[in-house]
Amino acid sequence: MLGIVISRADTASLRIRDALLSAAEWHEASDTSRPDADGGGTVYRVDGIEMREFAGWHLELERPADAFEDASLLIFASRHSGDTGPLLTAHHTGNFGPAEFGGQPNALSRACPHAHSVVIESLATFAPDGYDVGMECTHHGPTDVGAPSMFVEIGSDEQQWEDTDAAKGVAKAILSLRGVEPDNCEEGRGGTRCRHLVGFGGGHYAQRFERIVRETDWAVGHIAADWGLDAMSEVETDRDVLTHAFEMSNAEYAVLDGANGELRPQLKERGYRVVSETWVRESDGVSLSLINQLEAEIATISDGLRIGEQAQSASEIEPSEWTTVRLPEELLTETVGGDRDRVRAAINAESIAFMTAEGGTRPTGTVVLSAMESYDRIIETLVGVLESMYDTVTRAENTVTVRSERFDPDKASTLGVSEGPAFGKLASGQPVEVRGETIPPAAVQSVEKKTFSLEPETSD
């Protein structure tokens, strides 16, 4: 059940309430078991959603989820204050460091990473003209909510808080969360894993983490901006706030933004893995169980492993069922030199995974395949690249031979042709005159002939 928290102290919250009431057919009820100022009084319900009002500011509330009937997700419909202009935003709550604006120091609420990703997308869909959409780092209270939760906000000053169009956009985004789970987890051979990250570093408006949320299937839980990391040591608590961030995000992975390398050993010793944005993008849409198997059997993504398109349908393939081969080295080197992008695209399309160098742009030969038919299709593409590079290409069963006639500058020099425009003419097939003698292009050409194996090489 989706719970919506309205603050009567917050102008924007009241405008969002009005927009919500206009957007659905709510049923009103009266709850006399709680004070009117603490979620009692008039309660609004529609299928799968309950909305209650509180007198105080959102960030000062304690366990507001207790007012709701078994809420699995709680949304604080709120205002955003800042110098950011018209902005719709969403973020999780808690304090890395002192509790200056509600909640407890070095304490975090239970995040709802998957629902947060959904609402960011919905805000982008429903935002009025002139409004930006963004996400923020973790900040302010409450820290003890009683259910997975987040703030969904209108910013950034009185003009926007009173804007009925902005309120309608936020209301539609909140309603899009009906039936949405707080987390995005999957069952695999290694047990249940969630596609959640904890973010460390960067600014208040978490651009790197927003990019991950918008462009991949990964969700982001708590984010400790640079200022939050600096503030953690300002207060002493019994709680390990780094571990707490993962626990309250239901996450095992972290992404670091900026120069925060000192966090790597601290997170590793706590049992969490720091991954790069490249790792996140390579694992997008691919079973985490499969990613872990590939990195264990072949190489890590940081060492050049790249995930191919066939990984999307290979989640249930055991490593013993993979076919790992090396493409013929000389053929690969030649074709990568001729059309690197085409070669990489073919390998990517046909493989579960493949090894690369130069930042993932150059395939190095090792490919993981679901069947050898994929190898044959890769070879067909490589032969096609050769056909664009040479005059004739002759394919036998296990080899391909290429032949071209090319301008030979050494032959031209021997015949007295000087470097410069004359070389250019001969290379383009035009005759030239040297001391009254015509030099035809055929006289300065050499035949280049190479034979390449098409047989796979033994994989390392």
PDB file of C-alpha atoms in Angstrom, residues 132-362:
ATOM      1  CA  ASP A 132      13.855  20.863 -14.648  1.00  0.00           C
ATOM      2  CA  VAL A 133      13.837  17.431 -13.029  1.00  0.00           C
ATOM      3  CA  GLY A 134      16.624  16.227 -10.771  1.00  0.00           C
ATOM      4  CA  MET A 135      17.596  14.158  -7.788  1.00  0.00           C
ATOM      5  CA  GLU A 136      19.413  15.148  -4.649  1.00  0.00           C
ATOM      6  CA  CYS A 137      21.738  13.531  -2.190  1.00  0.00           C
ATOM      7  CA  THR A 138      20.474  12.241   1.145  1.00  0.00           C
ATOM      8  CA  HIS A 139      19.737  15.068   3.535  1.00  0.00           C
ATOM      9  CA  HIS A 140      17.549  16.167   6.485  1.00  0.00           C
ATOM     10  CA  GLY A 141      15.046  14.180   8.544  1.00  0.00           C
ATOM     11  CA  PRO A 142      13.095  12.217   9.300  1.00  0.00           C
ATOM     12  CA  THR A 143      15.376   9.262   9.954  1.00  0.00           C
ATOM     13  CA  ASP A 144      12.849   6.983  11.700  1.00  0.00           C
ATOM     14  CA  VAL A 145       9.968   6.687   9.250  1.00  0.00           C
ATOM     15  CA  GLY A 146       8.746   3.132   9.745  1.00  0.00           C
ATOM     16  CA  ALA A 147       8.654   2.193   6.041  1.00  0.00           C
ATOM     17  CA  PRO A 148      10.717   2.704   2.876  1.00  0.00           C
ATOM     18  CA  SER A 149      10.239   6.338   1.933  1.00  0.00           C
ATOM     19  CA  MET A 150      11.324   9.398  -0.034  1.00  0.00           C
ATOM     20  CA  PHE A 151      10.497  13.047  -0.548  1.00  0.00           C
ATOM     21  CA  VAL A 152       8.935  14.143  -3.862  1.00  0.00           C
ATOM     22  CA  GLU A 153       9.178  17.903  -4.162  1.00  0.00           C
ATOM     23  CA  ILE A 154       8.311  21.124  -5.973  1.00  0.00           C
ATOM     24  CA  GLY A 155      11.037  23.786  -5.990  1.00  0.00           C
ATOM     25  CA  SER A 156      12.344  26.184  -5.468  1.00  0.00           C
ATOM     26  CA  ASP A 157      10.445  29.139  -3.949  1.00  0.00           C
ATOM     27  CA  GLU A 158       6.952  30.457  -3.192  1.00  0.00           C
ATOM     28  CA  GLN A 159       6.052  31.020  -6.835  1.00  0.00           C
ATOM     29  CA  GLN A 160       6.600  27.366  -7.694  1.00  0.00           C
ATOM     30  CA  TRP A 161       5.108  26.058  -4.432  1.00  0.00           C
ATOM     31  CA  GLU A 162       1.829  27.733  -5.395  1.00  0.00           C
ATOM     32  CA  ASP A 163       2.003  26.583  -9.035  1.00  0.00           C
ATOM     33  CA  THR A 164      -0.992  24.325  -9.662  1.00  0.00           C
ATOM     34  CA  ASP A 165       0.546  22.927 -12.878  1.00  0.00           C
ATOM     35  CA  ALA A 166       3.653  21.837 -10.978  1.00  0.00           C
ATOM     36  CA  ALA A 167       1.441  20.314  -8.288  1.00  0.00           C
ATOM     37  CA  LYS A 168      -0.475  18.362 -10.942  1.00  0.00           C
ATOM     38  CA  GLY A 169       2.763  17.036 -12.393  1.00  0.00           C
ATOM     39  CA  VAL A 170       4.013  15.874  -8.999  1.00  0.00           C
ATOM     40  CA  ALA A 171       0.594  14.380  -8.179  1.00  0.00           C
ATOM     41  CA  LYS A 172       0.657  12.305 -11.390  1.00  0.00           C
ATOM     42  CA  ALA A 173       4.181  11.146 -10.615  1.00  0.00           C
ATOM     43  CA  ILE A 174       3.173  10.076  -7.107  1.00  0.00           C
ATOM     44  CA  LEU A 175       0.120   8.215  -8.432  1.00  0.00           C
ATOM     45  CA  SER A 176       2.399   6.351 -10.860  1.00  0.00           C
ATOM     46  CA  LEU A 177       3.913   4.644  -7.792  1.00  0.00           C
ATOM     47  CA  ARG A 178       0.744   2.687  -7.054  1.00  0.00           C
ATOM     48  CA  GLY A 179       1.747  -0.974  -6.946  1.00  0.00           C
ATOM     49  CA  VAL A 180       5.472  -0.196  -7.350  1.00  0.00           C
ATOM     50  CA  GLU A 181       7.839  -2.106  -5.070  1.00  0.00           C
ATOM     51  CA  PRO A 182      10.412  -0.120  -3.084  1.00  0.00           C
ATOM     52  CA  ASP A 183      13.226  -2.431  -4.259  1.00  0.00           C
ATOM     53  CA  ASN A 184      14.338  -4.032  -7.520  1.00  0.00           C
ATOM     54  CA  CYS A 185      15.761  -7.451  -6.635  1.00  0.00           C
ATOM     55  CA  GLU A 186      16.295 -10.679  -8.544  1.00  0.00           C
ATOM     56  CA  GLU A 187      16.741 -14.325  -7.657  1.00  0.00           C
ATOM     57  CA  GLY A 188      19.891 -15.965  -8.984  1.00  0.00           C
ATOM     58  CA  ARG A 189      22.249 -18.833  -8.295  1.00  0.00           C
ATOM     59  CA  GLY A 190      23.940 -16.761  -5.620  1.00  0.00           C
ATOM     60  CA  GLY A 191      20.646 -15.909  -3.905  1.00  0.00           C
ATOM     61  CA  THR A 192      18.717 -12.649  -3.955  1.00  0.00           C
ATOM     62  CA  ARG A 193      20.548  -9.620  -5.269  1.00  0.00           C
ATOM     63  CA  CYS A 194      19.188  -6.100  -5.639  1.00  0.00           C
ATOM     64  CA  ARG A 195      20.126  -3.744  -8.450  1.00  0.00           C
ATOM     65  CA  HIS A 196      20.807  -0.982  -5.971  1.00  0.00           C
ATOM     66  CA  LEU A 197      23.806   1.279  -5.488  1.00  0.00           C
ATOM     67  CA  VAL A 198      24.945   3.527  -2.672  1.00  0.00           C
ATOM     68  CA  GLY A 199      26.524   6.748  -3.892  1.00  0.00           C
ATOM     69  CA  PHE A 200      29.491   8.521  -2.327  1.00  0.00           C
ATOM     70  CA  GLY A 201      30.835  11.901  -3.381  1.00  0.00           C
ATOM     71  CA  GLY A 202      29.787  14.598  -5.791  1.00  0.00           C
ATOM     72  CA  GLY A 203      27.579  17.604  -5.233  1.00  0.00           C
ATOM     73  CA  HIS A 204      24.201  18.059  -3.595  1.00  0.00           C
ATOM     74  CA  TYR A 205      22.446  17.637  -6.930  1.00  0.00           C
ATOM     75  CA  ALA A 206      23.697  14.163  -7.739  1.00  0.00           C
ATOM     76  CA  GLN A 207      24.290  14.383 -11.485  1.00  0.00           C
ATOM     77  CA  ARG A 208      26.357  11.206 -11.908  1.00  0.00           C
ATOM     78  CA  PHE A 209      23.847   9.162  -9.941  1.00  0.00           C
ATOM     79  CA  GLU A 210      20.920  10.760 -11.746  1.00  0.00           C
ATOM     80  CA  ARG A 211      22.553   9.754 -15.036  1.00  0.00           C
ATOM     81  CA  ILE A 212      22.794   6.163 -13.811  1.00  0.00           C
ATOM     82  CA  VAL A 213      19.153   6.152 -12.738  1.00  0.00           C
ATOM     83  CA  ARG A 214      17.890   7.641 -16.003  1.00  0.00           C
ATOM     84  CA  GLU A 215      20.068   5.587 -18.379  1.00  0.00           C
ATOM     85  CA  THR A 216      20.347   2.122 -16.766  1.00  0.00           C
ATOM     86  CA  ASP A 217      18.168  -0.324 -14.854  1.00  0.00           C
ATOM     87  CA  TRP A 218      20.152   0.339 -11.674  1.00  0.00           C
ATOM     88  CA  ALA A 219      18.574   2.257  -8.814  1.00  0.00           C
ATOM     89  CA  VAL A 220      20.372   4.422  -6.279  1.00  0.00           C
ATOM     90  CA  GLY A 221      19.625   4.438  -2.579  1.00  0.00           C
ATOM     91  CA  HIS A 222      21.382   6.743  -0.168  1.00  0.00           C
ATOM     92  CA  ILE A 223      23.909   9.262  -1.489  1.00  0.00           C
ATOM     93  CA  ALA A 224      26.544  10.883   0.705  1.00  0.00           C
ATOM     94  CA  ALA A 225      27.659  14.020  -1.121  1.00  0.00           C
ATOM     95  CA  ASP A 226      31.136  15.404  -0.502  1.00  0.00           C
ATOM     96  CA  TRP A 227      29.810  17.692   2.210  1.00  0.00           C
ATOM     97  CA  GLY A 228      28.123  14.721   3.908  1.00  0.00           C
ATOM     98  CA  LEU A 229      31.338  12.691   3.872  1.00  0.00           C
ATOM     99  CA  ASP A 230      33.135  15.613   5.486  1.00  0.00           C
ATOM    100  CA  ALA A 231      30.408  15.926   8.132  1.00  0.00           C
ATOM    101  CA  MET A 232      30.326  12.268   9.211  1.00  0.00           C
ATOM    102  CA  SER A 233      33.254  12.709  11.566  1.00  0.00           C
ATOM    103  CA  GLU A 234      31.742  15.783  13.237  1.00  0.00           C
ATOM    104  CA  VAL A 235      29.589  13.651  15.544  1.00  0.00           C
ATOM    105  CA  GLU A 236      30.297  10.422  17.399  1.00  0.00           C
ATOM    106  CA  THR A 237      27.660   7.712  17.370  1.00  0.00           C
ATOM    107  CA  ASP A 238      27.674   3.977  18.014  1.00  0.00           C
ATOM    108  CA  ARG A 239      26.356   3.445  14.502  1.00  0.00           C
ATOM    109  CA  ASP A 240      28.700   2.634  11.603  1.00  0.00           C
ATOM    110  CA  VAL A 241      27.115   5.036   9.153  1.00  0.00           C
ATOM    111  CA  LEU A 242      28.868   3.526   6.098  1.00  0.00           C
ATOM    112  CA  THR A 243      27.405   0.080   6.818  1.00  0.00           C
ATOM    113  CA  HIS A 244      24.122   1.749   7.738  1.00  0.00           C
ATOM    114  CA  ALA A 245      23.948   3.375   4.284  1.00  0.00           C
ATOM    115  CA  PHE A 246      24.089  -0.037   2.590  1.00  0.00           C
ATOM    116  CA  GLU A 247      21.654  -1.658   4.991  1.00  0.00           C
ATOM    117  CA  MET A 248      19.108   1.118   4.593  1.00  0.00           C
ATOM    118  CA  SER A 249      19.510   1.009   0.789  1.00  0.00           C
ATOM    119  CA  ASN A 250      19.317  -2.809   0.592  1.00  0.00           C
ATOM    120  CA  ALA A 251      22.507  -2.595  -1.476  1.00  0.00           C
ATOM    121  CA  GLU A 252      25.836  -4.396  -1.911  1.00  0.00           C
ATOM    122  CA  TYR A 253      27.448  -2.091  -4.483  1.00  0.00           C
ATOM    123  CA  ALA A 254      28.777   1.457  -4.379  1.00  0.00           C
ATOM    124  CA  VAL A 255      29.795   4.044  -6.962  1.00  0.00           C
ATOM    125  CA  LEU A 256      32.260   6.785  -6.031  1.00  0.00           C
ATOM    126  CA  ASP A 257      32.044  10.235  -7.588  1.00  0.00           C
ATOM    127  CA  GLY A 258      35.199  12.304  -7.461  1.00  0.00           C
ATOM    128  CA  ALA A 259      38.413  11.837  -5.493  1.00  0.00           C
ATOM    129  CA  ASN A 260      37.158   9.569  -2.712  1.00  0.00           C
ATOM    130  CA  GLY A 261      39.611   6.726  -3.143  1.00  0.00           C
ATOM    131  CA  GLU A 262      40.183   6.466   0.608  1.00  0.00           C
ATOM    132  CA  LEU A 263      36.691   4.992   0.867  1.00  0.00           C
ATOM    133  CA  ARG A 264      37.553   1.938  -1.240  1.00  0.00           C
ATOM    134  CA  PRO A 265      39.426  -0.031   1.433  1.00  0.00           C
ATOM    135  CA  GLN A 266      36.889   0.996   4.084  1.00  0.00           C
ATOM    136  CA  LEU A 267      33.979  -0.303   2.016  1.00  0.00           C
ATOM    137  CA  LYS A 268      35.843  -3.447   0.961  1.00  0.00           C
ATOM    138  CA  GLU A 269      36.625  -4.419   4.552  1.00  0.00           C
ATOM    139  CA  ARG A 270      32.901  -4.082   5.298  1.00  0.00           C
ATOM    140  CA  GLY A 271      32.098  -6.547   2.526  1.00  0.00           C
ATOM    141  CA  TYR A 272      30.818  -4.112  -0.117  1.00  0.00           C
ATOM    142  CA  ARG A 273      32.016  -3.751  -3.685  1.00  0.00           C
ATOM    143  CA  VAL A 274      32.953  -0.444  -5.305  1.00  0.00           C
ATOM    144  CA  VAL A 275      32.134  -0.489  -9.021  1.00  0.00           C
ATOM    145  CA  SER A 276      32.642   2.009 -11.815  1.00  0.00           C
ATOM    146  CA  GLU A 277      29.988   3.645 -13.948  1.00  0.00           C
ATOM    147  CA  THR A 278      31.329   1.495 -16.796  1.00  0.00           C
ATOM    148  CA  TRP A 279      30.584  -1.614 -14.721  1.00  0.00           C
ATOM    149  CA  VAL A 280      27.065  -0.350 -14.070  1.00  0.00           C
ATOM    150  CA  ARG A 281      26.438   0.271 -17.762  1.00  0.00           C
ATOM    151  CA  GLU A 282      27.895  -3.086 -18.828  1.00  0.00           C
ATOM    152  CA  SER A 283      25.651  -4.912 -16.353  1.00  0.00           C
ATOM    153  CA  ASP A 284      22.547  -2.982 -17.423  1.00  0.00           C
ATOM    154  CA  GLY A 285      19.797  -5.485 -18.199  1.00  0.00           C
ATOM    155  CA  VAL A 286      22.025  -8.497 -17.482  1.00  0.00           C
ATOM    156  CA  SER A 287      21.609 -11.004 -14.659  1.00  0.00           C
ATOM    157  CA  LEU A 288      23.937 -10.178 -11.763  1.00  0.00           C
ATOM    158  CA  SER A 289      24.517 -13.901 -11.312  1.00  0.00           C
ATOM    159  CA  LEU A 290      25.802 -14.058 -14.890  1.00  0.00           C
ATOM    160  CA  ILE A 291      27.992 -10.971 -14.408  1.00  0.00           C
ATOM    161  CA  ASN A 292      29.574 -12.550 -11.334  1.00  0.00           C
ATOM    162  CA  GLN A 293      30.186 -15.826 -13.194  1.00  0.00           C
ATOM    163  CA  LEU A 294      31.769 -14.085 -16.167  1.00  0.00           C
ATOM    164  CA  GLU A 295      34.048 -12.007 -13.961  1.00  0.00           C
ATOM    165  CA  ALA A 296      35.064 -15.113 -12.027  1.00  0.00           C
ATOM    166  CA  GLU A 297      35.681 -17.266 -15.117  1.00  0.00           C
ATOM    167  CA  ILE A 298      37.020 -14.786 -17.699  1.00  0.00           C
ATOM    168  CA  ALA A 299      38.129 -11.406 -16.314  1.00  0.00           C
ATOM    169  CA  THR A 300      36.684  -8.393 -14.563  1.00  0.00           C
ATOM    170  CA  ILE A 301      35.055  -5.505 -16.340  1.00  0.00           C
ATOM    171  CA  SER A 302      37.786  -3.238 -14.972  1.00  0.00           C
ATOM    172  CA  ASP A 303      40.325  -5.501 -16.749  1.00  0.00           C
ATOM    173  CA  GLY A 304      38.589  -5.075 -20.104  1.00  0.00           C
ATOM    174  CA  LEU A 305      35.706  -7.567 -20.095  1.00  0.00           C
ATOM    175  CA  ARG A 306      32.695  -6.239 -21.973  1.00  0.00           C
ATOM    176  CA  ILE A 307      29.210  -7.729 -21.936  1.00  0.00           C
ATOM    177  CA  GLY A 308      27.716  -8.699 -25.301  1.00  0.00           C
ATOM    178  CA  GLU A 309      24.117  -8.552 -26.435  1.00  0.00           C
ATOM    179  CA  GLN A 310      23.646 -12.311 -26.072  1.00  0.00           C
ATOM    180  CA  ALA A 311      24.022 -11.939 -22.298  1.00  0.00           C
ATOM    181  CA  GLN A 312      20.444 -10.655 -22.189  1.00  0.00           C
ATOM    182  CA  SER A 313      19.191 -14.201 -22.863  1.00  0.00           C
ATOM    183  CA  ALA A 314      22.017 -16.179 -21.258  1.00  0.00           C
ATOM    184  CA  SER A 315      21.187 -15.835 -17.558  1.00  0.00           C
ATOM    185  CA  GLU A 316      20.501 -19.547 -17.122  1.00  0.00           C
ATOM    186  CA  ILE A 317      23.527 -20.842 -19.044  1.00  0.00           C
ATOM    187  CA  GLU A 318      26.079 -22.591 -16.851  1.00  0.00           C
ATOM    188  CA  PRO A 319      29.756 -21.710 -17.447  1.00  0.00           C
ATOM    189  CA  SER A 320      30.268 -25.304 -18.597  1.00  0.00           C
ATOM    190  CA  GLU A 321      27.857 -24.585 -21.455  1.00  0.00           C
ATOM    191  CA  TRP A 322      29.718 -21.500 -22.680  1.00  0.00           C
ATOM    192  CA  THR A 323      32.029 -21.706 -25.635  1.00  0.00           C
ATOM    193  CA  THR A 324      35.087 -19.546 -24.976  1.00  0.00           C
ATOM    194  CA  VAL A 325      37.391 -19.102 -27.968  1.00  0.00           C
ATOM    195  CA  ARG A 326      39.930 -16.687 -29.373  1.00  0.00           C
ATOM    196  CA  LEU A 327      39.383 -15.130 -32.761  1.00  0.00           C
ATOM    197  CA  PRO A 328      42.306 -15.590 -35.196  1.00  0.00           C
ATOM    198  CA  GLU A 329      44.837 -12.976 -34.092  1.00  0.00           C
ATOM    199  CA  GLU A 330      46.156 -11.920 -37.506  1.00  0.00           C
ATOM    200  CA  LEU A 331      42.661 -11.679 -38.991  1.00  0.00           C
ATOM    201  CA  LEU A 332      41.396  -9.666 -36.021  1.00  0.00           C
ATOM    202  CA  THR A 333      44.373  -7.293 -36.091  1.00  0.00           C
ATOM    203  CA  GLU A 334      43.932  -6.670 -39.820  1.00  0.00           C
ATOM    204  CA  THR A 335      40.187  -6.045 -39.667  1.00  0.00           C
ATOM    205  CA  VAL A 336      40.317  -3.917 -36.521  1.00  0.00           C
ATOM    206  CA  GLY A 337      42.829  -1.734 -38.369  1.00  0.00           C
ATOM    207  CA  GLY A 338      40.403  -1.477 -41.288  1.00  0.00           C
ATOM    208  CA  ASP A 339      37.095  -0.872 -39.475  1.00  0.00           C
ATOM    209  CA  ARG A 340      37.308  -1.133 -35.701  1.00  0.00           C
ATOM    210  CA  ASP A 341      33.731  -0.040 -35.056  1.00  0.00           C
ATOM    211  CA  ARG A 342      32.231  -2.599 -37.426  1.00  0.00           C
ATOM    212  CA  VAL A 343      34.321  -5.423 -35.974  1.00  0.00           C
ATOM    213  CA  ARG A 344      33.446  -4.496 -32.380  1.00  0.00           C
ATOM    214  CA  ALA A 345      29.746  -4.199 -33.214  1.00  0.00           C
ATOM    215  CA  ALA A 346      29.716  -7.682 -34.763  1.00  0.00           C
ATOM    216  CA  ILE A 347      31.465  -9.235 -31.764  1.00  0.00           C
ATOM    217  CA  ASN A 348      29.161  -7.402 -29.369  1.00  0.00           C
ATOM    218  CA  ALA A 349      26.051  -8.590 -31.229  1.00  0.00           C
ATOM    219  CA  GLU A 350      27.067 -12.272 -31.268  1.00  0.00           C
ATOM    220  CA  SER A 351      28.754 -12.766 -27.899  1.00  0.00           C
ATOM    221  CA  ILE A 352      27.840 -13.185 -24.275  1.00  0.00           C
ATOM    222  CA  ALA A 353      31.051 -11.345 -23.400  1.00  0.00           C
ATOM    223  CA  PHE A 354      34.372 -10.415 -24.964  1.00  0.00           C
ATOM    224  CA  MET A 355      37.731  -9.013 -23.988  1.00  0.00           C
ATOM    225  CA  THR A 356      38.900  -5.538 -25.000  1.00  0.00           C
ATOM    226  CA  ALA A 357      41.682  -2.998 -24.603  1.00  0.00           C
ATOM    227  CA  GLU A 358      41.954   0.784 -24.990  1.00  0.00           C
ATOM    228  CA  GLY A 359      39.001   1.601 -22.777  1.00  0.00           C
ATOM    229  CA  GLY A 360      36.779  -1.083 -24.230  1.00  0.00           C
ATOM    230  CA  THR A 361      37.045   0.147 -27.824  1.00  0.00           C
ATOM    231  CA  ARG A 362      39.389  -2.513 -29.285  1.00  0.00           C
TER     232      ARG A 362
END
